[in-house]
Amino acid sequence: MATITDRIDSVTKIPPKYLNAVLPAPKSVKIEISPRCNYRCGFCALRTREVQPKWDMDFGLFKRVTREMREAGVEEIGVFYLGESFMNPRLLVDCIAYLKRELGMPYVFLTSNASMAFPEAVEECMKAGLDSLKWSMNAADERQFEKIMGVAGKLFHNALDNVKSAWEVRKRGGYQTGLYASSIKYDGEQLAKMEALLNERVRPYVDTHYWLPLYSMGAFATQREAELGYRPTAGNQGRIGALREPLPCWSAFTEGHVTAEGKLSACCFDATANWTMGDLTKVPFMDAWNSQPFVKLRAAHLKKDVRGTVCENCIAY
């Protein structure tokens, strides 16, 4: 059985058949169930939104586009994109249940900040067939949490309590949902503090923990800069241990990203609709996936020259 890091790496590593401008359906798609979030993280693209969206995804639209995706060959659906999906737990559970029971989607996954993932909602997700639930844990203590996440420290403790509760819920119910966690890997003293917290409050309650690079609150590790000869400035390069070259960016080739409004984006950090490649309220998924703007953008990525495109100044850094 594939591990969570195997699955991540298989998406971030572009296979030969996807090194084209016109593509078959992506293996994986992330869909924004709710565009809202109760955090205000300094490193998150959501902070670039001048007006925060108020409407969650229409369930009818969700059902239509995911059916199109499954028929086209999509094998994995993430029931999240930029927002926090536990902002609307009822819709989240309904979406998971539809994917697993109606469409037979092989793999359904979710990333959450854990603060609103109360045990009853987590159990309903597990009952519905959620395959993977990953916690995003990026603060070592309450003080740092308030500074980075921009919200009350109480949520720091709520998140940690919910991580433990999810483990207990799974064990008690005998559910098959994988439980995971990721953290941004800082340097020096911060890394030591994170290790202490993870060892005490997170790792005992997940199957796997892994590290991610710092996307926009600083630079990559100096070793990575030395390897490339410059500071990376494009795209999401995956996880530490399997970093990818900035161009071509896998986000535009192997994974779809759909906003709550039904916009298909070329970017995994697109909070401002700058990378919109198609409107799924008006066109079928595969028409948007291989739309003229998307094909043109991929061609630029394949040439490793994105000057003059929306990717020239990447939102991630």
PDB file of C-alpha atoms in Angstrom:
ATOM      1  CA  MET A   1       0.000   0.000   0.000  1.00  0.00           C
ATOM      2  CA  ALA A   2       1.357   3.431  -0.973  1.00  0.00           C
ATOM      3  CA  THR A   3       2.432   5.714   1.875  1.00  0.00           C
ATOM      4  CA  ILE A   4       1.338   9.346   2.023  1.00  0.00           C
ATOM      5  CA  THR A   5       4.812  10.485   0.978  1.00  0.00           C
ATOM      6  CA  ASP A   6       4.735   8.038  -1.946  1.00  0.00           C
ATOM      7  CA  ARG A   7       1.459   9.589  -3.067  1.00  0.00           C
ATOM      8  CA  ILE A   8       2.760  13.133  -2.714  1.00  0.00           C
ATOM      9  CA  ASP A   9       5.919  12.309  -4.627  1.00  0.00           C
ATOM     10  CA  SER A  10       3.995  10.600  -7.423  1.00  0.00           C
ATOM     11  CA  VAL A  11       2.057  13.831  -7.989  1.00  0.00           C
ATOM     12  CA  THR A  12       4.973  16.253  -7.683  1.00  0.00           C
ATOM     13  CA  LYS A  13       7.191  14.200 -10.014  1.00  0.00           C
ATOM     14  CA  ILE A  14       5.886  14.824 -13.531  1.00  0.00           C
ATOM     15  CA  PRO A  15       5.867  11.537 -15.498  1.00  0.00           C
ATOM     16  CA  PRO A  16       6.852  11.547 -19.191  1.00  0.00           C
ATOM     17  CA  LYS A  17       3.269  11.309 -20.471  1.00  0.00           C
ATOM     18  CA  TYR A  18       2.458  14.555 -18.629  1.00  0.00           C
ATOM     19  CA  LEU A  19       5.361  16.522 -20.090  1.00  0.00           C
ATOM     20  CA  ASN A  20       3.115  17.982 -22.772  1.00  0.00           C
ATOM     21  CA  ALA A  21       0.980  21.080 -23.186  1.00  0.00           C
ATOM     22  CA  VAL A  22      -2.200  19.063 -23.884  1.00  0.00           C
ATOM     23  CA  LEU A  23      -2.762  16.413 -21.242  1.00  0.00           C
ATOM     24  CA  PRO A  24      -4.899  13.501 -20.118  1.00  0.00           C
ATOM     25  CA  ALA A  25      -6.867  14.016 -16.897  1.00  0.00           C
ATOM     26  CA  PRO A  26      -4.699  14.639 -13.845  1.00  0.00           C
ATOM     27  CA  LYS A  27      -4.330  11.838 -11.333  1.00  0.00           C
ATOM     28  CA  SER A  28      -5.271  14.181  -8.497  1.00  0.00           C
ATOM     29  CA  VAL A  29      -7.537  17.213  -8.003  1.00  0.00           C
ATOM     30  CA  LYS A  30      -7.988  19.438  -4.951  1.00  0.00           C
ATOM     31  CA  ILE A  31     -11.387  21.080  -4.541  1.00  0.00           C
ATOM     32  CA  GLU A  32     -12.130  23.975  -2.210  1.00  0.00           C
ATOM     33  CA  ILE A  33     -15.131  22.836  -0.179  1.00  0.00           C
ATOM     34  CA  SER A  34     -14.952  26.057   1.826  1.00  0.00           C
ATOM     35  CA  PRO A  35     -12.848  29.104   0.853  1.00  0.00           C
ATOM     36  CA  ARG A  36     -13.016  30.368   4.435  1.00  0.00           C
ATOM     37  CA  CYS A  37     -10.430  29.819   7.160  1.00  0.00           C
ATOM     38  CA  ASN A  38     -10.349  30.636  10.867  1.00  0.00           C
ATOM     39  CA  TYR A  39      -6.562  31.194  10.751  1.00  0.00           C
ATOM     40  CA  ARG A  40      -4.669  34.173   9.296  1.00  0.00           C
ATOM     41  CA  CYS A  41      -1.324  32.514   8.711  1.00  0.00           C
ATOM     42  CA  GLY A  42       1.493  34.795   7.597  1.00  0.00           C
ATOM     43  CA  PHE A  43       2.732  32.276   5.025  1.00  0.00           C
ATOM     44  CA  CYS A  44      -0.661  31.469   3.468  1.00  0.00           C
ATOM     45  CA  ALA A  45      -1.868  32.729   0.109  1.00  0.00           C
ATOM     46  CA  LEU A  46      -5.299  33.428   1.624  1.00  0.00           C
ATOM     47  CA  ARG A  47      -3.842  36.592   3.143  1.00  0.00           C
ATOM     48  CA  THR A  48      -3.534  38.033  -0.366  1.00  0.00           C
ATOM     49  CA  ARG A  49      -7.332  38.087  -0.775  1.00  0.00           C
ATOM     50  CA  GLU A  50      -8.636  41.623  -0.377  1.00  0.00           C
ATOM     51  CA  VAL A  51     -12.134  40.300   0.338  1.00  0.00           C
ATOM     52  CA  GLN A  52     -12.600  36.923   1.974  1.00  0.00           C
ATOM     53  CA  PRO A  53     -15.253  34.749   0.249  1.00  0.00           C
ATOM     54  CA  LYS A  54     -18.432  34.031   2.179  1.00  0.00           C
ATOM     55  CA  TRP A  55     -20.005  31.226   0.142  1.00  0.00           C
ATOM     56  CA  ASP A  56     -18.921  27.602   0.283  1.00  0.00           C
ATOM     57  CA  MET A  57     -19.035  25.359  -2.770  1.00  0.00           C
ATOM     58  CA  ASP A  58     -22.429  24.473  -4.185  1.00  0.00           C
ATOM     59  CA  PHE A  59     -22.983  20.754  -3.626  1.00  0.00           C
ATOM     60  CA  GLY A  60     -24.664  20.336  -6.996  1.00  0.00           C
ATOM     61  CA  LEU A  61     -21.626  21.823  -8.735  1.00  0.00           C
ATOM     62  CA  PHE A  62     -19.342  19.605  -6.678  1.00  0.00           C
ATOM     63  CA  LYS A  63     -21.236  16.477  -7.730  1.00  0.00           C
ATOM     64  CA  ARG A  64     -21.225  17.425 -11.415  1.00  0.00           C
ATOM     65  CA  VAL A  65     -17.550  18.304 -11.704  1.00  0.00           C
ATOM     66  CA  THR A  66     -16.338  15.339  -9.660  1.00  0.00           C
ATOM     67  CA  ARG A  67     -18.390  12.968 -11.806  1.00  0.00           C
ATOM     68  CA  GLU A  68     -16.743  14.485 -14.877  1.00  0.00           C
ATOM     69  CA  MET A  69     -13.364  14.069 -13.228  1.00  0.00           C
ATOM     70  CA  ARG A  70     -13.947  10.436 -12.363  1.00  0.00           C
ATOM     71  CA  GLU A  71     -15.192   9.645 -15.883  1.00  0.00           C
ATOM     72  CA  ALA A  72     -12.060  11.329 -17.285  1.00  0.00           C
ATOM     73  CA  GLY A  73      -9.777   9.188 -15.115  1.00  0.00           C
ATOM     74  CA  VAL A  74      -9.074  11.207 -11.952  1.00  0.00           C
ATOM     75  CA  GLU A  75      -8.138   8.817  -9.131  1.00  0.00           C
ATOM     76  CA  GLU A  76      -7.621  11.103  -6.141  1.00  0.00           C
ATOM     77  CA  ILE A  77      -9.705  13.989  -4.813  1.00  0.00           C
ATOM     78  CA  GLY A  78      -8.609  16.343  -2.058  1.00  0.00           C
ATOM     79  CA  VAL A  79     -11.659  17.830  -0.358  1.00  0.00           C
ATOM     80  CA  PHE A  80      -9.761  21.066   0.338  1.00  0.00           C
ATOM     81  CA  TYR A  81      -7.674  23.609  -1.539  1.00  0.00           C
ATOM     82  CA  LEU A  82      -6.896  26.907   0.227  1.00  0.00           C
ATOM     83  CA  GLY A  83      -9.639  27.183   2.832  1.00  0.00           C
ATOM     84  CA  GLU A  84     -10.322  25.122   5.954  1.00  0.00           C
ATOM     85  CA  SER A  85     -12.923  22.481   5.091  1.00  0.00           C
ATOM     86  CA  PHE A  86     -14.036  21.927   8.693  1.00  0.00           C
ATOM     87  CA  MET A  87     -15.577  25.417   8.485  1.00  0.00           C
ATOM     88  CA  ASN A  88     -18.501  23.524   6.917  1.00  0.00           C
ATOM     89  CA  PRO A  89     -18.363  20.001   8.369  1.00  0.00           C
ATOM     90  CA  ARG A  90     -21.777  18.957   7.033  1.00  0.00           C
ATOM     91  CA  LEU A  91     -20.845  19.781   3.452  1.00  0.00           C
ATOM     92  CA  LEU A  92     -17.450  18.154   3.939  1.00  0.00           C
ATOM     93  CA  VAL A  93     -18.985  14.871   5.073  1.00  0.00           C
ATOM     94  CA  ASP A  94     -21.541  14.934   2.257  1.00  0.00           C
ATOM     95  CA  CYS A  95     -18.779  15.464  -0.304  1.00  0.00           C
ATOM     96  CA  ILE A  96     -16.692  12.597   1.045  1.00  0.00           C
ATOM     97  CA  ALA A  97     -19.702  10.287   1.091  1.00  0.00           C
ATOM     98  CA  TYR A  98     -20.615  11.175  -2.499  1.00  0.00           C
ATOM     99  CA  LEU A  99     -17.076  10.571  -3.739  1.00  0.00           C
ATOM    100  CA  LYS A 100     -16.714   7.212  -2.036  1.00  0.00           C
ATOM    101  CA  ARG A 101     -20.235   5.770  -2.270  1.00  0.00           C
ATOM    102  CA  GLU A 102     -21.562   7.230  -5.507  1.00  0.00           C
ATOM    103  CA  LEU A 103     -18.432   7.646  -7.621  1.00  0.00           C
ATOM    104  CA  GLY A 104     -16.203   4.965  -6.137  1.00  0.00           C
ATOM    105  CA  MET A 105     -13.301   7.428  -6.023  1.00  0.00           C
ATOM    106  CA  PRO A 106     -10.234   5.338  -5.132  1.00  0.00           C
ATOM    107  CA  TYR A 107      -8.630   7.879  -2.810  1.00  0.00           C
ATOM    108  CA  VAL A 108     -10.109  10.869  -0.959  1.00  0.00           C
ATOM    109  CA  PHE A 109      -7.830  13.029   1.185  1.00  0.00           C
ATOM    110  CA  LEU A 110      -7.999  16.117   3.368  1.00  0.00           C
ATOM    111  CA  THR A 111      -5.588  18.583   4.970  1.00  0.00           C
ATOM    112  CA  SER A 112      -6.779  20.579   7.990  1.00  0.00           C
ATOM    113  CA  ASN A 113      -5.363  22.907  10.622  1.00  0.00           C
ATOM    114  CA  ALA A 114      -7.149  20.677  13.200  1.00  0.00           C
ATOM    115  CA  SER A 115      -8.518  23.519  15.311  1.00  0.00           C
ATOM    116  CA  MET A 116     -12.127  22.956  14.177  1.00  0.00           C
ATOM    117  CA  ALA A 117     -11.874  19.217  13.567  1.00  0.00           C
ATOM    118  CA  PHE A 118     -14.001  18.248  16.545  1.00  0.00           C
ATOM    119  CA  PRO A 119     -14.212  14.484  17.178  1.00  0.00           C
ATOM    120  CA  GLU A 120     -17.819  14.061  16.039  1.00  0.00           C
ATOM    121  CA  ALA A 121     -17.085  15.627  12.654  1.00  0.00           C
ATOM    122  CA  VAL A 122     -13.884  13.629  12.246  1.00  0.00           C
ATOM    123  CA  GLU A 123     -15.756  10.415  12.958  1.00  0.00           C
ATOM    124  CA  GLU A 124     -18.408  11.251  10.360  1.00  0.00           C
ATOM    125  CA  CYS A 125     -15.628  11.835   7.818  1.00  0.00           C
ATOM    126  CA  MET A 126     -14.122   8.472   8.690  1.00  0.00           C
ATOM    127  CA  LYS A 127     -17.501   6.747   8.456  1.00  0.00           C
ATOM    128  CA  ALA A 128     -18.037   8.309   5.030  1.00  0.00           C
ATOM    129  CA  GLY A 129     -14.814   6.687   3.821  1.00  0.00           C
ATOM    130  CA  LEU A 130     -12.127   9.386   4.052  1.00  0.00           C
ATOM    131  CA  ASP A 131      -8.843   7.707   3.134  1.00  0.00           C
ATOM    132  CA  SER A 132      -6.377  10.271   4.471  1.00  0.00           C
ATOM    133  CA  LEU A 133      -6.551  13.087   7.028  1.00  0.00           C
ATOM    134  CA  LYS A 134      -3.442  15.233   7.394  1.00  0.00           C
ATOM    135  CA  TRP A 135      -2.873  17.885  10.025  1.00  0.00           C
ATOM    136  CA  SER A 136      -0.904  21.036   9.244  1.00  0.00           C
ATOM    137  CA  MET A 137       1.115  21.793  12.385  1.00  0.00           C
ATOM    138  CA  ASN A 138       3.360  24.851  12.097  1.00  0.00           C
ATOM    139  CA  ALA A 139       3.753  26.474  15.513  1.00  0.00           C
ATOM    140  CA  ALA A 140       5.814  25.227  18.460  1.00  0.00           C
ATOM    141  CA  ASP A 141       3.987  27.037  21.256  1.00  0.00           C
ATOM    142  CA  GLU A 142       1.053  29.322  21.983  1.00  0.00           C
ATOM    143  CA  ARG A 143       3.076  32.522  21.678  1.00  0.00           C
ATOM    144  CA  GLN A 144       4.421  31.619  18.251  1.00  0.00           C
ATOM    145  CA  PHE A 145       1.005  30.382  17.199  1.00  0.00           C
ATOM    146  CA  GLU A 146      -0.583  33.760  17.947  1.00  0.00           C
ATOM    147  CA  LYS A 147       2.180  35.542  16.048  1.00  0.00           C
ATOM    148  CA  ILE A 148       2.181  33.337  12.939  1.00  0.00           C
ATOM    149  CA  MET A 149      -1.438  32.210  12.716  1.00  0.00           C
ATOM    150  CA  GLY A 150      -2.754  35.607  13.770  1.00  0.00           C
ATOM    151  CA  VAL A 151      -5.497  34.233  16.025  1.00  0.00           C
ATOM    152  CA  ALA A 152      -6.095  33.463  19.697  1.00  0.00           C
ATOM    153  CA  GLY A 153      -3.810  30.926  21.343  1.00  0.00           C
ATOM    154  CA  LYS A 154      -6.793  28.887  22.487  1.00  0.00           C
ATOM    155  CA  LEU A 155      -6.991  27.440  18.979  1.00  0.00           C
ATOM    156  CA  PHE A 156      -3.440  26.103  19.350  1.00  0.00           C
ATOM    157  CA  HIS A 157      -4.589  23.916  22.219  1.00  0.00           C
ATOM    158  CA  ASN A 158      -7.837  22.998  20.454  1.00  0.00           C
ATOM    159  CA  ALA A 159      -5.857  21.747  17.464  1.00  0.00           C
ATOM    160  CA  LEU A 160      -3.566  19.561  19.567  1.00  0.00           C
ATOM    161  CA  ASP A 161      -6.513  18.136  21.491  1.00  0.00           C
ATOM    162  CA  ASN A 162      -8.290  17.325  18.222  1.00  0.00           C
ATOM    163  CA  VAL A 163      -5.224  15.553  16.820  1.00  0.00           C
ATOM    164  CA  LYS A 164      -5.221  13.220  19.815  1.00  0.00           C
ATOM    165  CA  SER A 165      -9.003  12.779  19.695  1.00  0.00           C
ATOM    166  CA  ALA A 166      -8.916  11.765  16.019  1.00  0.00           C
ATOM    167  CA  TRP A 167      -6.444   9.007  16.853  1.00  0.00           C
ATOM    168  CA  GLU A 168      -8.735   7.787  19.616  1.00  0.00           C
ATOM    169  CA  VAL A 169     -11.816   7.983  17.389  1.00  0.00           C
ATOM    170  CA  ARG A 170     -10.129   5.896  14.704  1.00  0.00           C
ATOM    171  CA  LYS A 171      -8.984   3.277  17.194  1.00  0.00           C
ATOM    172  CA  ARG A 172     -12.366   3.058  18.899  1.00  0.00           C
ATOM    173  CA  GLY A 173     -14.305   2.796  15.634  1.00  0.00           C
ATOM    174  CA  GLY A 174     -11.827   0.631  13.746  1.00  0.00           C
ATOM    175  CA  TYR A 175     -11.822   3.058  10.810  1.00  0.00           C
ATOM    176  CA  GLN A 176      -9.326   2.810   7.964  1.00  0.00           C
ATOM    177  CA  THR A 177      -8.506   6.528   7.579  1.00  0.00           C
ATOM    178  CA  GLY A 178      -4.783   7.264   7.544  1.00  0.00           C
ATOM    179  CA  LEU A 179      -3.733   9.987   9.986  1.00  0.00           C
ATOM    180  CA  TYR A 180      -0.755  12.162   9.106  1.00  0.00           C
ATOM    181  CA  ALA A 181       0.881  15.500   9.902  1.00  0.00           C
ATOM    182  CA  SER A 182       3.226  17.910   8.145  1.00  0.00           C
ATOM    183  CA  SER A 183       5.203  20.878   9.385  1.00  0.00           C
ATOM    184  CA  ILE A 184       7.196  23.685   7.819  1.00  0.00           C
ATOM    185  CA  LYS A 185      10.862  23.072   8.537  1.00  0.00           C
ATOM    186  CA  TYR A 186      12.480  26.134   9.999  1.00  0.00           C
ATOM    187  CA  ASP A 187      16.125  26.378  11.053  1.00  0.00           C
ATOM    188  CA  GLY A 188      17.935  26.529  14.387  1.00  0.00           C
ATOM    189  CA  GLU A 189      16.103  27.006  17.670  1.00  0.00           C
ATOM    190  CA  GLN A 190      12.676  26.891  16.051  1.00  0.00           C
ATOM    191  CA  LEU A 191      13.360  23.422  14.645  1.00  0.00           C
ATOM    192  CA  ALA A 192      14.368  22.152  18.099  1.00  0.00           C
ATOM    193  CA  LYS A 193      11.168  23.560  19.612  1.00  0.00           C
ATOM    194  CA  MET A 194       9.061  21.988  16.872  1.00  0.00           C
ATOM    195  CA  GLU A 195      10.731  18.614  17.360  1.00  0.00           C
ATOM    196  CA  ALA A 196       9.879  18.702  21.059  1.00  0.00           C
ATOM    197  CA  LEU A 197       6.237  19.554  20.423  1.00  0.00           C
ATOM    198  CA  LEU A 198       5.877  16.987  17.637  1.00  0.00           C
ATOM    199  CA  ASN A 199       7.392  14.207  19.703  1.00  0.00           C
ATOM    200  CA  GLU A 200       5.078  14.909  22.628  1.00  0.00           C
ATOM    201  CA  ARG A 201       1.788  16.015  21.095  1.00  0.00           C
ATOM    202  CA  VAL A 202       1.657  15.020  17.418  1.00  0.00           C
ATOM    203  CA  ARG A 203       3.786  12.053  16.348  1.00  0.00           C
ATOM    204  CA  PRO A 204       2.224   9.656  18.897  1.00  0.00           C
ATOM    205  CA  TYR A 205      -1.149  10.292  17.237  1.00  0.00           C
ATOM    206  CA  VAL A 206      -0.322  10.033  13.520  1.00  0.00           C
ATOM    207  CA  ASP A 207       0.947   7.300  11.226  1.00  0.00           C
ATOM    208  CA  THR A 208       3.515   9.536   9.526  1.00  0.00           C
ATOM    209  CA  HIS A 209       4.897  13.047   9.966  1.00  0.00           C
ATOM    210  CA  TYR A 210       6.894  14.811   7.248  1.00  0.00           C
ATOM    211  CA  TRP A 211       8.506  18.206   6.631  1.00  0.00           C
ATOM    212  CA  LEU A 212       7.703  20.892   4.073  1.00  0.00           C
ATOM    213  CA  PRO A 213       9.880  23.794   2.921  1.00  0.00           C
ATOM    214  CA  LEU A 214       9.070  27.342   3.959  1.00  0.00           C
ATOM    215  CA  TYR A 215       7.060  28.715   1.059  1.00  0.00           C
ATOM    216  CA  SER A 216       6.981  32.458   1.641  1.00  0.00           C
ATOM    217  CA  MET A 217       8.194  33.421   5.142  1.00  0.00           C
ATOM    218  CA  GLY A 218      11.852  33.221   4.224  1.00  0.00           C
ATOM    219  CA  ALA A 219      14.344  31.288   2.126  1.00  0.00           C
ATOM    220  CA  PHE A 220      14.871  27.621   1.477  1.00  0.00           C
ATOM    221  CA  ALA A 221      17.665  25.815   3.288  1.00  0.00           C
ATOM    222  CA  THR A 222      21.080  27.062   2.234  1.00  0.00           C
ATOM    223  CA  GLN A 223      21.958  23.567   1.010  1.00  0.00           C
ATOM    224  CA  ARG A 224      19.107  23.730  -1.487  1.00  0.00           C
ATOM    225  CA  GLU A 225      20.200  27.189  -2.640  1.00  0.00           C
ATOM    226  CA  ALA A 226      23.712  25.861  -3.204  1.00  0.00           C
ATOM    227  CA  GLU A 227      22.380  22.916  -5.196  1.00  0.00           C
ATOM    228  CA  LEU A 228      20.424  25.137  -7.563  1.00  0.00           C
ATOM    229  CA  GLY A 229      22.780  28.079  -7.648  1.00  0.00           C
ATOM    230  CA  TYR A 230      19.943  30.509  -6.933  1.00  0.00           C
ATOM    231  CA  ARG A 231      17.067  30.971  -4.575  1.00  0.00           C
ATOM    232  CA  PRO A 232      13.998  29.140  -5.960  1.00  0.00           C
ATOM    233  CA  THR A 233      11.200  31.513  -6.889  1.00  0.00           C
ATOM    234  CA  ALA A 234       8.622  29.373  -8.650  1.00  0.00           C
ATOM    235  CA  GLY A 235       5.939  27.012  -7.541  1.00  0.00           C
ATOM    236  CA  ASN A 236       5.442  24.455  -4.833  1.00  0.00           C
ATOM    237  CA  GLN A 237       8.485  22.199  -4.874  1.00  0.00           C
ATOM    238  CA  GLY A 238       6.949  19.405  -2.844  1.00  0.00           C
ATOM    239  CA  ARG A 239       8.220  18.031   0.449  1.00  0.00           C
ATOM    240  CA  ILE A 240      11.678  18.094   1.952  1.00  0.00           C
ATOM    241  CA  GLY A 241      13.405  14.896   0.931  1.00  0.00           C
ATOM    242  CA  ALA A 242      11.915  15.006  -2.563  1.00  0.00           C
ATOM    243  CA  LEU A 243      12.112  18.625  -3.720  1.00  0.00           C
ATOM    244  CA  ARG A 244      11.386  19.282  -7.398  1.00  0.00           C
ATOM    245  CA  GLU A 245      12.880  21.819  -9.774  1.00  0.00           C
ATOM    246  CA  PRO A 246      10.837  25.045 -10.071  1.00  0.00           C
ATOM    247  CA  LEU A 247      10.173  24.622 -13.795  1.00  0.00           C
ATOM    248  CA  PRO A 248       8.155  23.032 -15.142  1.00  0.00           C
ATOM    249  CA  CYS A 249       5.955  23.377 -12.048  1.00  0.00           C
ATOM    250  CA  TRP A 250       4.087  20.141 -11.349  1.00  0.00           C
ATOM    251  CA  SER A 251       1.049  22.114 -10.180  1.00  0.00           C
ATOM    252  CA  ALA A 252       0.130  22.937 -13.771  1.00  0.00           C
ATOM    253  CA  PHE A 253       0.617  19.386 -15.045  1.00  0.00           C
ATOM    254  CA  THR A 254      -0.318  16.636 -12.607  1.00  0.00           C
ATOM    255  CA  GLU A 255      -2.898  18.102 -10.218  1.00  0.00           C
ATOM    256  CA  GLY A 256      -6.054  20.140 -10.713  1.00  0.00           C
ATOM    257  CA  HIS A 257      -7.075  22.930  -8.326  1.00  0.00           C
ATOM    258  CA  VAL A 258     -10.697  24.088  -8.132  1.00  0.00           C
ATOM    259  CA  THR A 259     -11.955  27.055  -6.112  1.00  0.00           C
ATOM    260  CA  ALA A 260     -15.261  27.120  -4.256  1.00  0.00           C
ATOM    261  CA  GLU A 261     -16.614  29.287  -7.073  1.00  0.00           C
ATOM    262  CA  GLY A 262     -15.805  26.594  -9.620  1.00  0.00           C
ATOM    263  CA  LYS A 263     -12.709  28.150 -11.171  1.00  0.00           C
ATOM    264  CA  LEU A 264      -9.982  25.780 -12.354  1.00  0.00           C
ATOM    265  CA  SER A 265      -6.585  27.209 -11.410  1.00  0.00           C
ATOM    266  CA  ALA A 266      -3.116  26.373 -12.675  1.00  0.00           C
ATOM    267  CA  CYS A 267      -1.594  27.162  -9.285  1.00  0.00           C
ATOM    268  CA  CYS A 268      -1.742  25.460  -5.900  1.00  0.00           C
ATOM    269  CA  PHE A 269      -1.415  28.881  -4.199  1.00  0.00           C
ATOM    270  CA  ASP A 270      -3.999  30.827  -6.215  1.00  0.00           C
ATOM    271  CA  ALA A 271      -6.085  32.823  -3.748  1.00  0.00           C
ATOM    272  CA  THR A 272      -6.729  35.727  -6.126  1.00  0.00           C
ATOM    273  CA  ALA A 273      -7.932  33.960  -9.304  1.00  0.00           C
ATOM    274  CA  ASN A 274      -4.855  35.141 -11.225  1.00  0.00           C
ATOM    275  CA  TRP A 275      -4.228  31.638 -12.541  1.00  0.00           C
ATOM    276  CA  THR A 276      -7.793  30.827 -13.637  1.00  0.00           C
ATOM    277  CA  MET A 277      -7.726  28.546 -16.684  1.00  0.00           C
ATOM    278  CA  GLY A 278     -11.447  27.839 -16.963  1.00  0.00           C
ATOM    279  CA  ASP A 279     -14.834  28.294 -15.301  1.00  0.00           C
ATOM    280  CA  LEU A 280     -16.342  24.909 -14.421  1.00  0.00           C
ATOM    281  CA  THR A 281     -19.769  26.463 -13.963  1.00  0.00           C
ATOM    282  CA  LYS A 282     -19.716  27.023 -17.738  1.00  0.00           C
ATOM    283  CA  VAL A 283     -17.512  24.320 -19.265  1.00  0.00           C
ATOM    284  CA  PRO A 284     -16.763  20.631 -18.552  1.00  0.00           C
ATOM    285  CA  PHE A 285     -13.680  19.792 -16.532  1.00  0.00           C
ATOM    286  CA  MET A 286     -11.572  18.423 -19.397  1.00  0.00           C
ATOM    287  CA  ASP A 287     -12.380  21.445 -21.572  1.00  0.00           C
ATOM    288  CA  ALA A 288     -10.963  23.693 -18.850  1.00  0.00           C
ATOM    289  CA  TRP A 289      -8.022  21.354 -18.167  1.00  0.00           C
ATOM    290  CA  ASN A 290      -6.926  21.683 -21.786  1.00  0.00           C
ATOM    291  CA  SER A 291      -8.178  25.213 -22.408  1.00  0.00           C
ATOM    292  CA  GLN A 292      -6.189  27.481 -24.699  1.00  0.00           C
ATOM    293  CA  PRO A 293      -4.768  29.552 -21.788  1.00  0.00           C
ATOM    294  CA  PHE A 294      -3.719  26.402 -19.922  1.00  0.00           C
ATOM    295  CA  VAL A 295      -2.064  24.851 -22.966  1.00  0.00           C
ATOM    296  CA  LYS A 296      -0.171  28.088 -23.617  1.00  0.00           C
ATOM    297  CA  LEU A 297       0.987  28.324 -20.016  1.00  0.00           C
ATOM    298  CA  ARG A 298       2.193  24.715 -19.941  1.00  0.00           C
ATOM    299  CA  ALA A 299       4.141  25.278 -23.158  1.00  0.00           C
ATOM    300  CA  ALA A 300       5.990  28.139 -21.443  1.00  0.00           C
ATOM    301  CA  HIS A 301       6.763  25.923 -18.456  1.00  0.00           C
ATOM    302  CA  LEU A 302       8.103  23.181 -20.708  1.00  0.00           C
ATOM    303  CA  LYS A 303      10.447  25.728 -22.288  1.00  0.00           C
ATOM    304  CA  LYS A 304      11.420  26.801 -18.743  1.00  0.00           C
ATOM    305  CA  ASP A 305      10.713  30.392 -19.702  1.00  0.00           C
ATOM    306  CA  VAL A 306       7.656  31.859 -17.982  1.00  0.00           C
ATOM    307  CA  ARG A 307       8.470  35.505 -18.630  1.00  0.00           C
ATOM    308  CA  GLY A 308       5.297  37.352 -19.604  1.00  0.00           C
ATOM    309  CA  THR A 309       3.024  34.713 -18.015  1.00  0.00           C
ATOM    310  CA  VAL A 310       1.103  34.741 -14.727  1.00  0.00           C
ATOM    311  CA  CYS A 311       3.864  32.552 -13.285  1.00  0.00           C
ATOM    312  CA  GLU A 312       6.627  35.122 -13.806  1.00  0.00           C
ATOM    313  CA  ASN A 313       6.333  36.423 -10.263  1.00  0.00           C
ATOM    314  CA  CYS A 314       5.277  33.396  -8.280  1.00  0.00           C
ATOM    315  CA  ILE A 315       2.833  34.045  -5.465  1.00  0.00           C
ATOM    316  CA  ALA A 316       4.673  31.560  -3.263  1.00  0.00           C
ATOM    317  CA  TYR A 317       7.715  33.721  -2.550  1.00  0.00           C
TER     318      TYR A 317
END
